[in-house]
Amino acid sequence: MESKNIIIRKTVFEDCYLFAEWEIMSEVTEFFSMNSDRCYEDVVREFVRRELDKTKLQFTICEKNELPIGRIYISKVDRDNDSLDITRIYIADGENRRKGFGEEALRLILEYCFMNLHTERVTLSYFEGNKVASGLCEKLGFKHEGLARNACKKNGKYHDLHLLSLLRAEYYVKIHDR
């Protein structure tokens, strides 16, 4: 997948080194449920498990020069109900944040989900207080479905998650045809 400024490719094993580095950075993990004590071996185990699971997809976000800058993880791919969940999406390097790469990546992966996977419904969730995710989801037309209280646990503390969805028809009205 390719857009003006980024390429999204399938994640390869070698990306695990970067993910392990990125996913101990507090500015990356602040609004994710992963614990701060993750190590390279945890990332590798997670990568291998996901690769073997047909309901999960892993992608790496790269600049046009193919330098990795972020990650997208999709789960709950349900081909019977044409739905999936964008479970994790981030731009790792602080210098690449607030440049529109995250929005560009989300637009590109939504196009892939709706056009290539023929998905009817895409869901995602974000931590209470994640203003960047909140603003981006609203901008792209996601509908708020509710608040899951104490839905995930990170470093021994429970957190609420905002639940959102985008339907195929909404995607075409809000994003695709613009």
Coordinates of C-alpha atoms in Angstrom, one line a residue:
M1 CA 0.0 0.0 0.0
E2 CA 1.3 3.4 -0.9
S3 CA 0.3 7.0 -0.6
K4 CA 1.9 10.4 -1.1
N5 CA 4.3 10.2 1.9
I6 CA 4.3 6.6 3.2
I7 CA 4.3 2.9 2.3
I8 CA 2.6 0.3 4.4
R9 CA 4.0 -3.2 4.0
K10 CA 3.5 -6.5 5.6
T11 CA 5.6 -6.8 8.8
V12 CA 8.7 -9.0 8.5
F13 CA 10.5 -10.8 11.4
E14 CA 13.4 -8.2 11.2
D15 CA 10.9 -5.5 12.2
C16 CA 10.7 -7.1 15.7
Y17 CA 13.9 -5.3 16.7
L18 CA 12.4 -1.9 16.0
F19 CA 9.1 -2.8 17.6
A20 CA 11.0 -3.9 20.8
E21 CA 12.8 -0.6 20.9
W22 CA 9.7 1.5 20.1
E23 CA 7.4 -0.3 22.5
I24 CA 9.5 0.5 25.6
M25 CA 9.3 4.2 24.8
S26 CA 6.7 5.8 27.1
E27 CA 5.6 8.3 24.4
V28 CA 4.7 5.3 22.1
T29 CA 3.0 3.1 24.8
E30 CA 1.3 5.8 26.8
F31 CA -2.1 5.0 25.4
F32 CA -1.7 1.3 24.7
S33 CA -2.4 -1.6 27.0
M34 CA 1.1 -3.2 26.6
N35 CA 3.1 -3.2 29.8
S36 CA 6.3 -1.2 30.1
D37 CA 8.4 -4.3 30.9
R38 CA 8.2 -5.8 27.4
C39 CA 11.4 -7.1 25.9
Y40 CA 12.5 -8.3 22.5
E41 CA 11.5 -11.9 23.2
D42 CA 8.0 -10.8 24.1
V43 CA 7.7 -8.9 20.8
V44 CA 9.0 -12.0 18.8
R45 CA 6.6 -14.4 20.6
E46 CA 3.7 -12.0 19.8
F47 CA 4.8 -11.6 16.2
V48 CA 5.0 -15.4 15.6
R49 CA 1.6 -16.1 17.3
R50 CA 0.0 -13.4 15.2
E51 CA 1.5 -14.7 12.0
L52 CA 0.0 -18.1 12.6
D53 CA -3.4 -16.7 13.4
K54 CA -5.6 -16.0 10.3
T55 CA -7.7 -13.5 12.3
K56 CA -4.7 -11.1 12.7
L57 CA -2.7 -8.9 10.2
Q58 CA 0.5 -7.0 10.9
F59 CA 1.9 -4.1 8.9
T60 CA 4.8 -1.7 9.2
I61 CA 4.5 1.9 8.2
C62 CA 7.5 3.2 6.3
E63 CA 8.6 6.5 4.8
K64 CA 9.0 6.5 1.0
N65 CA 12.7 5.6 1.5
E66 CA 11.4 2.4 3.1
L67 CA 12.6 3.4 6.6
P68 CA 10.2 2.0 9.1
I69 CA 8.5 4.7 11.3
G70 CA 5.5 2.9 12.8
R71 CA 3.2 -0.1 13.1
I72 CA -0.4 -1.2 12.4
Y73 CA -1.8 -4.3 14.0
I74 CA -5.3 -5.6 12.9
S75 CA -7.1 -8.3 14.9
K76 CA -10.5 -10.0 15.0
V77 CA -10.7 -10.4 11.3
D78 CA -14.1 -12.0 10.9
R79 CA -14.7 -13.0 7.3
D80 CA -18.2 -14.3 8.1
N81 CA -19.3 -11.0 9.4
D82 CA -17.0 -8.8 7.3
S83 CA -15.5 -7.0 10.3
L84 CA -12.2 -6.4 11.9
D85 CA -10.5 -4.3 14.6
I86 CA -7.6 -1.9 14.2
T87 CA -6.0 -2.8 17.4
R88 CA -2.8 -0.8 17.3
I89 CA -1.5 2.0 15.1
Y90 CA 1.3 4.3 15.9
I91 CA 4.1 6.5 14.6
A92 CA 7.1 5.7 16.8
D93 CA 9.7 8.5 16.3
G94 CA 8.7 11.8 17.8
E95 CA 10.2 13.7 14.9
N96 CA 7.7 11.9 12.6
R97 CA 4.7 12.7 14.7
R98 CA 2.4 15.6 14.0
K99 CA 3.3 15.5 10.4
G100 CA 0.1 13.7 9.2
F101 CA 1.8 10.3 8.8
G102 CA -0.7 8.7 11.3
E103 CA -3.7 10.1 9.5
E104 CA -2.2 9.0 6.1
A105 CA -1.6 5.5 7.5
L106 CA -5.1 5.2 8.9
R107 CA -6.6 6.4 5.6
L108 CA -4.5 3.9 3.7
I109 CA -5.3 1.0 6.0
L110 CA -9.0 1.8 5.9
E111 CA -8.9 1.8 2.1
Y112 CA -7.2 -1.6 2.3
C113 CA -9.8 -2.9 4.7
F114 CA -12.8 -1.7 2.8
M115 CA -11.6 -2.1 -0.8
N116 CA -9.4 -5.2 -0.6
L117 CA -10.8 -7.1 2.3
H118 CA -14.4 -6.1 1.5
T119 CA -15.0 -5.3 5.2
E120 CA -18.4 -3.9 6.2
R121 CA -17.3 -2.7 9.7
V122 CA -14.0 -1.6 11.2
T123 CA -13.7 -1.0 14.9
L124 CA -11.0 0.5 17.1
S125 CA -10.7 1.7 20.6
Y126 CA -8.5 4.2 22.4
F127 CA -7.6 5.0 26.0
E128 CA -9.5 7.7 27.9
G129 CA -7.5 10.9 27.5
N130 CA -6.0 10.1 24.1
K131 CA -6.8 13.4 22.4
V132 CA -4.8 12.6 19.2
A133 CA -6.8 9.4 18.6
S134 CA -10.1 11.1 19.5
G135 CA -9.5 14.0 17.1
L136 CA -8.4 11.7 14.2
C137 CA -11.2 9.3 14.6
E138 CA -13.8 12.1 14.7
K139 CA -12.2 13.7 11.6
L140 CA -12.3 10.4 9.7
G141 CA -16.0 9.7 10.5
F142 CA -15.8 7.0 13.2
K143 CA -18.9 6.8 15.3
H144 CA -18.6 6.5 19.1
E145 CA -20.3 3.4 20.3
G146 CA -19.6 3.7 24.0
L147 CA -17.1 3.5 26.8
A148 CA -15.9 0.1 28.0
R149 CA -15.1 0.7 31.7
N150 CA -11.9 -0.9 33.1
A151 CA -11.6 -2.8 29.8
C152 CA -7.8 -3.3 29.9
K153 CA -5.1 -3.5 32.4
K154 CA -1.7 -1.9 32.0
N155 CA 1.1 -2.1 34.6
G156 CA -1.5 -3.2 37.2
K157 CA -4.0 -0.4 36.6
Y158 CA -7.3 -0.6 34.8
H159 CA -8.2 1.7 32.0
D160 CA -11.4 2.7 30.2
L161 CA -11.6 2.4 26.4
H162 CA -13.6 4.4 24.0
L163 CA -15.2 2.1 21.4
L164 CA -15.7 3.3 17.8
S165 CA -16.7 1.9 14.5
L166 CA -16.7 3.0 10.8
L167 CA -19.1 1.3 8.3
R168 CA -18.4 0.8 4.6
A169 CA -21.1 3.3 3.6
E170 CA -19.7 5.9 6.0
Y171 CA -16.2 5.3 4.7
Y172 CA -17.3 6.1 1.1
V173 CA -19.2 9.2 2.1
K174 CA -16.5 10.6 4.5
I175 CA -13.1 9.4 3.1
H176 CA -13.0 7.5 -0.1
D177 CA -14.8 9.8 -2.5
R178 CA -12.9 12.9 -1.2

